[in-house]
Structure formats: structure tokens, C-alpha cells
CSV table of C-alpha atoms in Angstrom, one decimal:
chain,number,residue,atom,x,y,z
Q,1,UNK,CA,-0.2,-0.2,0.2
Q,2,UNK,CA,1.1,3.3,-0.8
Q,3,UNK,CA,1.8,5.6,2.2
Q,4,UNK,CA,-0.1,9.1,2.0
Q,5,UNK,CA,2.3,12.2,1.1
Q,6,UNK,CA,1.4,15.1,3.6
Q,7,UNK,CA,2.5,18.6,3.1
Q,8,UNK,CA,5.7,19.5,5.2
Q,9,UNK,CA,4.8,21.6,8.1
Q,10,UNK,CA,6.0,25.1,6.6
Q,11,UNK,CA,4.9,29.0,6.5
Q,12,UNK,CA,2.5,29.9,3.2
Q,13,UNK,CA,2.1,33.3,1.8
Q,14,UNK,CA,-1.4,32.6,0.2
Q,15,UNK,CA,-4.1,30.0,-0.2
Q,16,UNK,CA,-6.5,29.9,-3.4
Q,17,UNK,CA,-9.5,27.5,-3.5
Q,18,UNK,CA,-10.9,27.3,-6.8
Q,19,UNK,CA,-14.2,25.7,-6.5
Q,20,UNK,CA,-18.0,25.9,-8.2
Q,21,UNK,CA,-21.6,25.2,-7.7
Q,22,UNK,CA,-21.3,21.8,-7.8
Q,23,UNK,CA,-18.5,20.9,-6.3
Q,24,UNK,CA,-19.2,19.9,-2.9
Q,25,UNK,CA,-15.7,18.2,-1.7
Q,26,UNK,CA,-14.0,22.1,-0.7
Q,27,UNK,CA,-11.6,22.2,1.8
Q,28,UNK,CA,-12.5,23.5,5.7
Q,29,UNK,CA,-10.2,25.5,8.4
Q,30,UNK,CA,-8.6,27.4,5.6
Q,31,UNK,CA,-7.6,29.9,8.0
Q,32,UNK,CA,-5.6,27.5,10.0
Q,33,UNK,CA,-2.9,28.5,7.2
Q,34,UNK,CA,-2.3,31.7,8.9
Q,35,UNK,CA,-2.3,33.5,5.5
Q,36,UNK,CA,-5.1,35.4,3.3
Q,37,UNK,CA,-7.2,33.4,1.5
Q,38,UNK,CA,-8.9,33.7,-1.7
Q,39,UNK,CA,-12.3,32.0,-2.9
Q,40,UNK,CA,-12.1,31.6,-6.7
Q,41,UNK,CA,-15.5,31.2,-7.6
Q,42,UNK,CA,-16.4,29.3,-11.1
Q,43,UNK,CA,-19.6,28.3,-12.2
Q,44,UNK,CA,-22.5,29.8,-10.5
Q,45,UNK,CA,-24.9,29.8,-13.2
Q,46,UNK,CA,-26.1,26.0,-13.2
Q,47,UNK,CA,-26.9,23.1,-10.7
Q,48,UNK,CA,-29.2,23.6,-7.4
Q,49,UNK,CA,-29.1,27.0,-5.8
Q,50,UNK,CA,-25.2,27.8,-7.0
Q,51,UNK,CA,-25.1,31.3,-5.6
Q,52,UNK,CA,-26.3,29.9,-2.4
Q,53,UNK,CA,-23.8,27.0,-2.5
Q,54,UNK,CA,-20.7,29.5,-2.5
Q,55,UNK,CA,-21.9,32.2,-0.2
Q,56,UNK,CA,-22.4,29.5,2.3
Q,57,UNK,CA,-18.9,28.5,2.1
Q,58,UNK,CA,-17.6,32.0,2.2
Q,59,UNK,CA,-19.4,32.7,5.4
Q,60,UNK,CA,-18.0,29.2,6.4
Q,61,UNK,CA,-14.4,30.0,5.8
Q,62,UNK,CA,-14.5,33.6,6.4
Q,63,UNK,CA,-11.9,33.7,3.3
Q,64,UNK,CA,-10.3,37.6,2.8
Q,65,UNK,CA,-11.0,37.7,-0.8
Q,66,UNK,CA,-13.8,36.5,-3.4
Q,67,UNK,CA,-13.0,36.6,-7.4
Q,68,UNK,CA,-15.2,34.8,-10.2
Q,69,UNK,CA,-13.9,33.9,-13.5
Q,70,UNK,CA,-16.9,33.7,-15.3
Q,71,UNK,CA,-19.9,35.4,-13.5
Q,72,UNK,CA,-19.3,38.9,-13.1
Q,73,UNK,CA,-22.7,39.1,-13.2
Q,74,UNK,CA,-23.0,37.6,-9.9
Q,75,UNK,CA,-20.9,39.4,-7.5
Q,76,UNK,CA,-23.2,41.8,-5.9
Q,77,UNK,CA,-24.8,38.9,-4.5
Q,78,UNK,CA,-21.3,38.6,-2.2
Q,79,UNK,CA,-21.4,42.3,-1.7
Q,80,UNK,CA,-24.8,42.1,-0.4
Q,81,UNK,CA,-23.8,39.5,1.9
Q,82,UNK,CA,-21.1,41.3,3.0
Q,83,UNK,CA,-18.1,40.7,1.3
Q,84,UNK,CA,-15.8,43.6,1.2
Q,85,UNK,CA,-12.8,42.4,-1.0
Q,86,UNK,CA,-14.5,41.5,-4.6
Q,87,UNK,CA,-12.4,41.1,-7.7
Q,88,UNK,CA,-13.7,40.0,-11.2
Q,89,UNK,CA,-10.7,38.2,-13.0
Q,90,UNK,CA,-12.1,37.2,-16.2
Q,91,UNK,CA,-11.3,33.6,-17.4
Q,92,UNK,CA,-8.1,33.3,-14.9
Q,93,UNK,CA,-7.7,29.7,-15.1
Q,94,UNK,CA,-7.4,29.7,-19.5
Q,95,UNK,CA,-4.9,27.0,-20.5
Q,96,UNK,CA,-2.8,29.0,-23.5
Q,97,UNK,CA,-1.9,27.1,-26.4
Q,98,UNK,CA,-0.1,29.4,-29.0
Q,99,UNK,CA,-0.8,28.8,-32.4
Q,100,UNK,CA,1.2,30.7,-35.7
Q,101,UNK,CA,-1.3,33.3,-37.9
Q,102,UNK,CA,-3.5,31.9,-40.4
Q,103,UNK,CA,-4.1,34.4,-43.1
Q,104,UNK,CA,-6.4,31.7,-45.6
Q,105,UNK,CA,-8.9,29.7,-43.9
Q,106,UNK,CA,-12.1,27.5,-44.5
Q,107,UNK,CA,-15.0,28.9,-45.4
Q,108,UNK,CA,-17.0,27.3,-42.6
Q,109,UNK,CA,-18.4,27.8,-39.2
Q,110,UNK,CA,-16.5,25.4,-36.5
Q,111,UNK,CA,-17.9,24.6,-33.0
Q,112,UNK,CA,-16.0,22.7,-31.0
Q,113,UNK,CA,-17.1,22.2,-27.4
Q,114,UNK,CA,-19.4,20.1,-25.4
Q,115,UNK,CA,-23.0,19.7,-26.2
Q,116,UNK,CA,-26.3,17.5,-24.3
Q,117,UNK,CA,-28.3,17.9,-21.7
Q,118,UNK,CA,-25.9,20.7,-19.6
Q,119,UNK,CA,-26.2,23.0,-23.0
Q,120,UNK,CA,-29.7,22.8,-24.1
Q,121,UNK,CA,-29.3,26.0,-26.1
Q,122,UNK,CA,-26.2,25.4,-27.7
Q,123,UNK,CA,-27.3,22.2,-29.0
Q,124,UNK,CA,-30.8,24.3,-30.3
Q,125,UNK,CA,-28.2,26.7,-32.5
Q,126,UNK,CA,-25.9,24.0,-33.4
Q,127,UNK,CA,-28.5,22.3,-35.1
Q,128,UNK,CA,-30.1,25.9,-36.5
Q,129,UNK,CA,-26.7,26.2,-38.8
Q,130,UNK,CA,-27.1,22.6,-39.9
Q,131,UNK,CA,-30.4,22.8,-40.6
Q,132,UNK,CA,-29.7,25.9,-42.8
Q,133,UNK,CA,-27.6,24.1,-45.0
Q,134,UNK,CA,-24.4,26.4,-43.7
Q,135,UNK,CA,-20.5,24.6,-43.6
Q,136,UNK,CA,-20.3,24.0,-40.1
Q,137,UNK,CA,-17.6,21.8,-38.7
Q,138,UNK,CA,-18.5,20.0,-35.4
Q,139,UNK,CA,-15.5,18.6,-33.4
Q,140,UNK,CA,-14.5,17.1,-30.3
Q,141,UNK,CA,-10.6,17.9,-29.4
Q,142,UNK,CA,-8.1,19.0,-27.1
Q,143,UNK,CA,-6.5,22.1,-26.8
Q,144,UNK,CA,-4.4,21.6,-29.3
Q,145,UNK,CA,-6.2,20.4,-32.1
Q,146,UNK,CA,-8.9,23.1,-31.1
Q,147,UNK,CA,-6.4,26.0,-31.9
Q,148,UNK,CA,-5.7,24.5,-35.0
Q,149,UNK,CA,-9.5,24.5,-35.8
Q,150,UNK,CA,-10.1,28.0,-34.7
Q,151,UNK,CA,-7.2,29.2,-36.9
Q,152,UNK,CA,-7.9,27.6,-39.9
Q,153,UNK,CA,-11.9,28.1,-40.0
Q,154,UNK,CA,-13.6,31.5,-41.0
Q,155,UNK,CA,-15.6,31.6,-38.2
Q,156,UNK,CA,-15.2,29.9,-34.9
Q,157,UNK,CA,-19.2,29.5,-33.1
Q,158,UNK,CA,-19.4,29.9,-29.5
Q,159,UNK,CA,-22.5,30.0,-27.1
Q,160,UNK,CA,-22.6,30.5,-23.1
Q,161,UNK,CA,-24.2,27.6,-21.0
Q,162,UNK,CA,-26.3,30.4,-19.3
Q,163,UNK,CA,-25.3,34.2,-20.1
Q,164,UNK,CA,-21.5,33.1,-18.2
Q,165,UNK,CA,-18.4,34.3,-20.0
Q,166,UNK,CA,-16.8,31.2,-20.9
Q,167,UNK,CA,-12.8,30.2,-21.7
Q,168,UNK,CA,-14.2,29.4,-25.3
Q,169,UNK,CA,-14.0,33.2,-26.0
Q,170,UNK,CA,-10.4,33.7,-25.4
Q,171,UNK,CA,-9.5,30.5,-26.4
Q,172,UNK,CA,-11.0,31.5,-29.9
Q,173,UNK,CA,-9.0,34.6,-30.0
Q,174,UNK,CA,-5.7,33.5,-28.5
Q,175,UNK,CA,-5.7,30.9,-31.3
Q,176,UNK,CA,-6.3,33.5,-34.5
Q,177,UNK,CA,-9.9,32.7,-34.4
Q,178,UNK,CA,-12.8,34.9,-35.2
Q,179,UNK,CA,-15.0,34.7,-32.8
Q,180,UNK,CA,-18.8,34.4,-32.9
Q,181,UNK,CA,-20.4,34.5,-29.5
Q,182,UNK,CA,-23.7,35.3,-27.9
Q,183,UNK,CA,-24.5,38.7,-26.7
Q,184,UNK,CA,-24.4,38.7,-22.6
Q,185,UNK,CA,-26.1,41.3,-20.4
Q,186,UNK,CA,-24.5,44.3,-19.8
Q,187,UNK,CA,-23.4,43.1,-15.9
Q,188,UNK,CA,-21.2,40.2,-17.7
Q,189,UNK,CA,-18.0,41.9,-18.7
Q,190,UNK,CA,-18.1,41.0,-22.2
Q,191,UNK,CA,-18.7,44.6,-23.6
Q,192,UNK,CA,-15.7,46.3,-21.3
Q,193,UNK,CA,-13.6,42.8,-22.3
Q,194,UNK,CA,-13.7,42.2,-25.8
Q,195,UNK,CA,-15.6,45.2,-27.3
Q,196,UNK,CA,-18.1,43.3,-29.3
Q,197,UNK,CA,-18.1,44.7,-33.4
Q,198,UNK,CA,-13.6,45.0,-32.4
Q,199,UNK,CA,-12.6,42.1,-30.9
Q,200,UNK,CA,-15.4,39.9,-32.0
Q,201,UNK,CA,-19.0,39.7,-32.7
Q,202,UNK,CA,-22.0,38.5,-31.1
Q,203,UNK,CA,-25.3,37.5,-31.8
Q,204,UNK,CA,-28.9,37.6,-29.9
Q,205,UNK,CA,-31.3,35.2,-31.3
Q,206,UNK,CA,-31.1,32.1,-33.5
Q,207,UNK,CA,-31.9,34.5,-36.5
Q,208,UNK,CA,-29.6,37.0,-35.9
Q,209,UNK,CA,-27.1,34.0,-35.4
Q,210,UNK,CA,-27.7,32.7,-38.9
Q,211,UNK,CA,-27.7,36.5,-40.4
Q,212,UNK,CA,-24.3,36.4,-39.3
Q,213,UNK,CA,-22.9,33.3,-40.2
Q,214,UNK,CA,-24.2,34.2,-43.5
Q,215,UNK,CA,-22.8,37.7,-43.8
Q,216,UNK,CA,-19.4,36.7,-42.8
Q,217,UNK,CA,-19.3,34.0,-45.0
Q,218,UNK,CA,-20.1,36.2,-48.2
Q,219,UNK,CA,-17.4,38.9,-46.5
Q,220,UNK,CA,-14.4,36.8,-45.1
Q,221,UNK,CA,-12.1,39.9,-44.8
Q,222,UNK,CA,-14.1,41.6,-42.4
Q,223,UNK,CA,-13.8,38.1,-40.0
Q,224,UNK,CA,-10.2,37.8,-40.7
Q,225,UNK,CA,-9.6,41.7,-40.1
Q,226,UNK,CA,-11.7,41.4,-36.6
Q,227,UNK,CA,-9.7,38.4,-35.8
Q,228,UNK,CA,-6.5,39.8,-36.2
Q,229,UNK,CA,-7.1,42.3,-34.6
Q,230,UNK,CA,-8.1,40.2,-31.3
Q,231,UNK,CA,-5.4,37.8,-32.3
Q,232,UNK,CA,-2.4,40.8,-31.8
Q,233,UNK,CA,-4.4,42.2,-29.0
Q,234,UNK,CA,-4.3,38.9,-26.7
Q,235,UNK,CA,-1.1,38.8,-25.4
Q,236,UNK,CA,-0.8,42.6,-24.5
Q,237,UNK,CA,-4.6,42.5,-21.9
Q,238,UNK,CA,-5.9,39.0,-22.0
Q,239,UNK,CA,-3.2,36.7,-21.4
Q,240,UNK,CA,-4.4,34.5,-18.2
Q,241,UNK,CA,-0.6,35.9,-16.7
Q,242,UNK,CA,-2.1,39.0,-16.4
Q,243,UNK,CA,-5.0,38.4,-14.5
Q,244,UNK,CA,-2.4,35.9,-12.2
Q,245,UNK,CA,-0.6,39.4,-11.4
Q,246,UNK,CA,-3.6,41.7,-10.8
Q,247,UNK,CA,-4.6,38.5,-8.3
Q,248,UNK,CA,-0.9,39.0,-6.6
Q,249,UNK,CA,-1.0,43.2,-6.8
Q,250,UNK,CA,-4.8,43.1,-5.2
Q,251,UNK,CA,-4.0,40.6,-1.9
Q,252,UNK,CA,-0.4,41.9,-1.4
Q,253,UNK,CA,-0.5,45.3,-2.9
Q,254,UNK,CA,-3.8,46.5,-2.6
Q,255,UNK,CA,-3.7,47.5,-5.9
Q,256,UNK,CA,-6.3,46.7,-8.4
Q,257,UNK,CA,-7.2,48.8,-11.1
Q,258,UNK,CA,-11.0,48.9,-13.1
Q,259,UNK,CA,-12.4,47.1,-14.3
Q,260,UNK,CA,-11.3,44.1,-12.2
Q,261,UNK,CA,-11.8,45.4,-9.1
Q,262,UNK,CA,-15.9,45.2,-8.3
Q,263,UNK,CA,-17.2,48.6,-7.0
Q,264,UNK,CA,-20.2,50.3,-7.1
Q,265,UNK,CA,-18.8,51.6,-10.9
Q,266,UNK,CA,-18.6,48.3,-11.9
Q,267,UNK,CA,-22.8,47.5,-11.8
Q,268,UNK,CA,-25.3,49.9,-11.5
Q,269,UNK,CA,-27.2,47.2,-8.8
Q,270,UNK,CA,-24.6,47.8,-6.6
Q,271,UNK,CA,-26.3,49.9,-3.8
Q,272,UNK,CA,-30.0,48.6,-4.6
Q,273,UNK,CA,-28.8,45.1,-3.9
Q,274,UNK,CA,-26.4,45.9,-0.7
Q,275,UNK,CA,-29.2,47.8,0.6
Q,276,UNK,CA,-31.5,44.8,0.5
Q,277,UNK,CA,-29.0,42.6,1.9
Q,278,UNK,CA,-31.6,41.4,4.4
Q,279,UNK,CA,-33.5,39.7,2.2
Q,280,UNK,CA,-31.0,38.2,0.3
Q,281,UNK,CA,-32.7,34.8,0.8
Q,282,UNK,CA,-35.9,35.5,-0.4
Q,283,UNK,CA,-34.1,37.3,-3.3
Q,284,UNK,CA,-32.0,34.3,-4.4
Q,285,UNK,CA,-35.1,32.0,-3.6
Q,286,UNK,CA,-36.6,33.8,-6.8
Q,287,UNK,CA,-33.7,34.4,-8.8
Q,288,UNK,CA,-31.8,30.9,-8.6
Q,289,UNK,CA,-34.9,29.0,-9.9
Q,290,UNK,CA,-35.7,31.4,-13.2
Q,291,UNK,CA,-32.1,31.4,-13.5
Q,292,UNK,CA,-32.1,27.4,-13.7
Q,293,UNK,CA,-35.2,28.2,-16.3
Q,294,UNK,CA,-33.2,30.4,-18.6
Q,295,UNK,CA,-30.5,28.0,-19.1
Q,296,UNK,CA,-32.8,25.5,-20.7
Q,297,UNK,CA,-35.5,27.9,-22.4
Q,298,UNK,CA,-34.5,30.2,-25.3
Q,299,UNK,CA,-36.5,33.1,-24.3
Q,300,UNK,CA,-38.3,33.7,-20.5
Q,301,UNK,CA,-41.7,35.4,-20.0
Q,302,UNK,CA,-41.2,36.8,-16.4
Q,303,UNK,CA,-44.1,39.3,-15.0
Q,304,UNK,CA,-42.8,41.6,-11.8
Q,305,UNK,CA,-46.2,43.1,-9.7
Q,306,UNK,CA,-46.0,46.5,-9.1
Q,307,UNK,CA,-46.0,45.8,-5.1
Q,308,UNK,CA,-42.4,44.0,-5.5
Q,309,UNK,CA,-39.0,46.1,-4.5
Q,310,UNK,CA,-37.4,46.7,-7.5
Q,311,UNK,CA,-34.3,45.1,-6.6
Q,312,UNK,CA,-36.3,42.2,-7.9
Q,313,UNK,CA,-36.4,43.4,-11.6
Q,314,UNK,CA,-32.3,44.3,-10.8
Q,315,UNK,CA,-31.6,41.2,-9.8
Q,316,UNK,CA,-33.5,39.2,-12.9
Q,317,UNK,CA,-32.2,41.4,-15.6
Q,318,UNK,CA,-28.8,40.4,-15.9
Q,319,UNK,CA,-30.2,37.6,-17.3
Q,320,UNK,CA,-29.7,38.2,-21.5
Q,321,UNK,CA,-32.8,36.6,-22.6
Q,322,UNK,CA,-35.6,37.1,-20.0
Q,323,UNK,CA,-38.0,39.2,-20.9
Q,324,UNK,CA,-39.3,41.8,-17.9
Q,325,UNK,CA,-43.1,42.2,-18.1
Q,326,UNK,CA,-44.2,45.0,-15.7
Q,327,UNK,CA,-47.2,47.6,-15.4
Q,328,UNK,CA,-47.6,50.8,-16.3
Q,329,UNK,CA,-45.2,53.1,-13.8
Q,330,UNK,CA,-42.7,51.0,-13.3
Q,331,UNK,CA,-39.8,52.3,-11.0
Q,332,UNK,CA,-36.7,52.0,-12.8
Q,333,UNK,CA,-34.2,50.6,-10.0
Q,334,UNK,CA,-30.7,52.3,-10.6
Q,335,UNK,CA,-31.1,53.2,-14.1
Q,336,UNK,CA,-31.4,50.1,-15.7
Q,337,UNK,CA,-33.2,50.8,-18.8
Q,338,UNK,CA,-30.2,52.7,-19.7
Q,339,UNK,CA,-28.3,49.5,-19.7
Q,340,UNK,CA,-27.2,47.9,-23.0
Q,341,UNK,CA,-29.8,45.3,-24.2
Q,342,UNK,CA,-32.0,46.1,-21.7
Q,343,UNK,CA,-34.9,48.6,-22.4
Q,344,UNK,CA,-36.0,46.2,-25.2
Q,345,UNK,CA,-36.3,43.5,-22.6
Q,346,UNK,CA,-38.4,45.7,-20.3
Q,347,UNK,CA,-42.2,45.2,-21.4
Q,348,UNK,CA,-45.4,47.0,-20.1
Q,349,UNK,CA,-48.6,45.4,-19.6
Q,350,UNK,CA,-52.2,47.1,-19.7
Q,351,UNK,CA,-55.6,46.5,-19.2
Q,352,UNK,CA,-57.4,43.8,-17.7
Q,353,UNK,CA,-55.0,41.0,-16.6
Q,354,UNK,CA,-57.3,38.6,-18.9
Q,355,UNK,CA,-56.0,40.5,-21.9
Q,356,UNK,CA,-52.3,39.6,-20.7
Q,357,UNK,CA,-49.8,36.9,-22.2
Q,358,UNK,CA,-49.0,34.1,-20.5
Q,359,UNK,CA,-45.8,34.1,-18.3
Q,360,UNK,CA,-43.5,31.5,-17.6
Q,361,UNK,CA,-43.3,32.7,-13.8
Q,362,UNK,CA,-44.7,35.2,-11.9
Q,363,UNK,CA,-43.4,37.4,-9.5
Q,364,UNK,CA,-46.0,39.3,-7.4
Q,365,UNK,CA,-47.2,40.2,-3.5
Q,366,UNK,CA,-50.2,38.9,-2.2
Q,367,UNK,CA,-51.3,42.8,-2.4
Q,368,UNK,CA,-50.6,42.6,-6.3
Q,369,UNK,CA,-53.0,39.3,-6.5
Q,370,UNK,CA,-55.7,41.1,-4.5
Q,371,UNK,CA,-55.6,44.0,-6.7
Q,372,UNK,CA,-55.4,42.3,-9.7
Q,373,UNK,CA,-58.7,40.5,-8.9
Q,374,UNK,CA,-57.9,37.1,-11.1
Q,375,UNK,CA,-54.7,34.7,-11.8
Q,376,UNK,CA,-52.0,35.1,-13.9
Q,377,UNK,CA,-51.2,32.7,-16.3
Q,378,UNK,CA,-48.3,31.1,-15.4
Q,379,UNK,CA,-46.1,28.0,-15.3
Q,380,UNK,CA,-44.2,29.1,-12.0
Q,381,UNK,CA,-45.4,31.6,-9.2
Q,382,UNK,CA,-43.3,33.1,-6.3
Q,383,UNK,CA,-45.9,35.3,-3.9
Q,384,UNK,CA,-44.2,37.9,-1.5
Q,385,UNK,CA,-45.7,38.5,2.1
Q,386,UNK,CA,-45.7,42.3,3.5
Q,387,UNK,CA,-42.4,41.7,5.0
Q,388,UNK,CA,-40.8,40.5,1.6
Q,389,UNK,CA,-40.8,36.8,3.0
Q,390,UNK,CA,-41.2,34.6,0.0
Q,391,UNK,CA,-44.9,32.8,1.2
Q,392,UNK,CA,-45.1,30.7,-1.3
Q,393,UNK,CA,-43.2,29.2,-4.7
Q,394,UNK,CA,-44.0,26.8,-6.5
Q,395,UNK,CA,-40.8,26.7,-8.5
Q,396,UNK,CA,-39.1,23.7,-6.7
Q,397,UNK,CA,-39.7,21.2,-9.7
Q,398,UNK,CA,-37.2,23.2,-11.8
Q,399,UNK,CA,-34.7,21.8,-11.2
Q,400,UNK,CA,-35.5,18.1,-11.6
Q,401,UNK,CA,-37.4,18.7,-14.5
Q,402,UNK,CA,-34.4,20.1,-16.4
Q,403,UNK,CA,-31.7,18.3,-14.5
Q,404,UNK,CA,-28.9,17.0,-16.6
């Protein structure tokens, strides 16, 4: 039997714990190392109660610093829970593979990545490209092979799992590929990091995806020009060694520049979220089931009643394909309607509720139900009491019905 190895007694300068929503084997008693501790949050966008899981772990261990690699839109939850040192270190875990620049390319779309039940939207969109008789190469590959295909294909297709800034973005760019990826929310950091239109392009729907694929297949030099610009920028701005250095400067020097330091300037929802910290459990009881529903559906219709605090709308609108329905006179929390991609997703409903559309989810108060006078047509309902407690939620089956 092989003798188990133990770490010899020594002093440590830093402990970094990388974990995610589905990791239940996290180390405990990290403070015993007697040095700064960092919680580096991976996936908080799917699985059962993903944000709650990591918040509980933070509370248990009392990490000095918390950072996210993929889901900047979720940092406000940690701020509301009381975390003071927060950072966005985008794609810090990227494994880079170098590839020489390729000028002449196959006039095709390449998709390399996971499919299956964890990625229902990705599967739908890949199938849509095939159904449109557009040239697409679908591969499973290691990083070296993937870099080759990204470099030699005109278009590299990417689709996030659930509104996250995933590793594929920089894997494509670092190999010289032209990145065509899904449009994320105003809070995701995609626009600040990769400036769509300059270093990549994005789509917001199946129709827009097919339109852009056709466009770039007909205008290959435009795709190559964008790819070249991103390829030559990668080493200067996006290589993970820069984010590792950001982490060290932050912990040991207290220095972290915008946009990587999470602050009120990073997210317009910062103050409204932290001001509503007393009922964070209720808010997450609404957000997490709806986020899981967002993973499996192309579009969500969610109604939020007039009696609900505005922070609920602020929480939900970082789901980029969620259509929010509100009553006339909606009070815009923290100027959300000024954020990119938000105004076209907020709709007023007027007249009798019987004339309103059916919704995938409804969030309202007991007072809203009494005022409206009749039940709303919905698949899932969240009912709040006067003290903002969640009195009723029939969304518990979401995780079972759409499990992977």
C-alpha cells in the first residue's frame, strides 16, 4: 500500500481555493494556514442553488478575498452578503495554446465544445446552423487540436451555458480565430473586455446568428480583420498571466485597477442590491430557480408585480434572454433602462389581466394578487408577503424537470 503524503510543516503566503456550484468537497479550516485566503468562484450559473452554495462556503470559511472568473454578474450577491474585497478576474484559469497566424481559411463555421443536456441552447443553435445548410464543422478536440481548427476556419461559433463569459471566448482569440459568440448581459463584462464589433461579434437570437454567419461567409475579409486585431491584442491584454498578476497585486499590494475591482462603478445594481441585503435569501429563492429556467429555455417571460421591491427586477435583468413584464408606472431601479440590451427586454402590460400574455414565471405580492383580482397565467409563481418573505413558490420542480 502506498503511504499517503502530507504537506510538510511550513509557512504559506497565500491560499487560493478554486470551487464551483457543483463542488461539494471543498477544503475547510483554511484560516489555519495563517495567511490571506482567496475564494475563486467558478460556476455559479447552474446546478441546484449555485450562488447560495458558494455564499454558504464563504460564510463558513471567512475568506479574505472573493473573485469570479466567469460570472461577474453574480458579484453583487457577494457584496450584499457582506464581502468587502471583490474582484472580477476574467478567465484566469485559461490554458493557453499558441498558434501561428493563419491568413487563408476554410470558408466554414467550426464548433468545438460540449453539447448534451447541460447545454440545451448550444445544441439548438448548432442544429439551426446545420438545418440552414450552412457549412459547419462539429468537433471534439483537445486544446492543441482546437487551436488548429479555430485558426483555420473562418468563423468560430461559441455559445455560453447560461449567460457566462466562458473560456471558449479567449481560446478562440488566442489561436487567431474569429469569435462569434452570444450576447451577454450588461453586467457580464463581455462588452468591457472584448468590445464586440472590434475584437469579436455577437448574436442575440437564432435568426441573428444565421444572419451573421451568412454575412461573414460572404465577407470573409471582415471576419479575418477582426480576428487579426484580437489575436495581436491577446498577449497584451487578455493573457491569463495578467489576471494572475492582478490577483497578486490585489492581495499583497492592495492594488487592483478598473474594471477588475468590483465596486459601485462596476455594476449599477451595487447600491440597490447591498441595501436589500436583509432579505437576500428571499431574492435568491426567486433568482436561482428562474436562472435555471433561463438555462433551458430560449426566451423567458417573467412578470414582476408593482408591489414587489425594484431590486427583484434588478436581480433578474442580468439574465440576457429574460423578457421582463411590468405594470404601467414601473419604477426603474438604478437606471437599468439605460443599460445596453435592457430597454428592449422590458415591456409594460396594460388593461385587464385577462388580456395579458401567459408567463413562464410570476413574482408578485399578496397585495398584487388582491388588486389584480384574478390569477395570472403562469408556469411558476413566487408570492411575497408584506414583510418581503417568500410565502409561496411552486418552482421547486424546475431543477428536477430540467436536470442534466
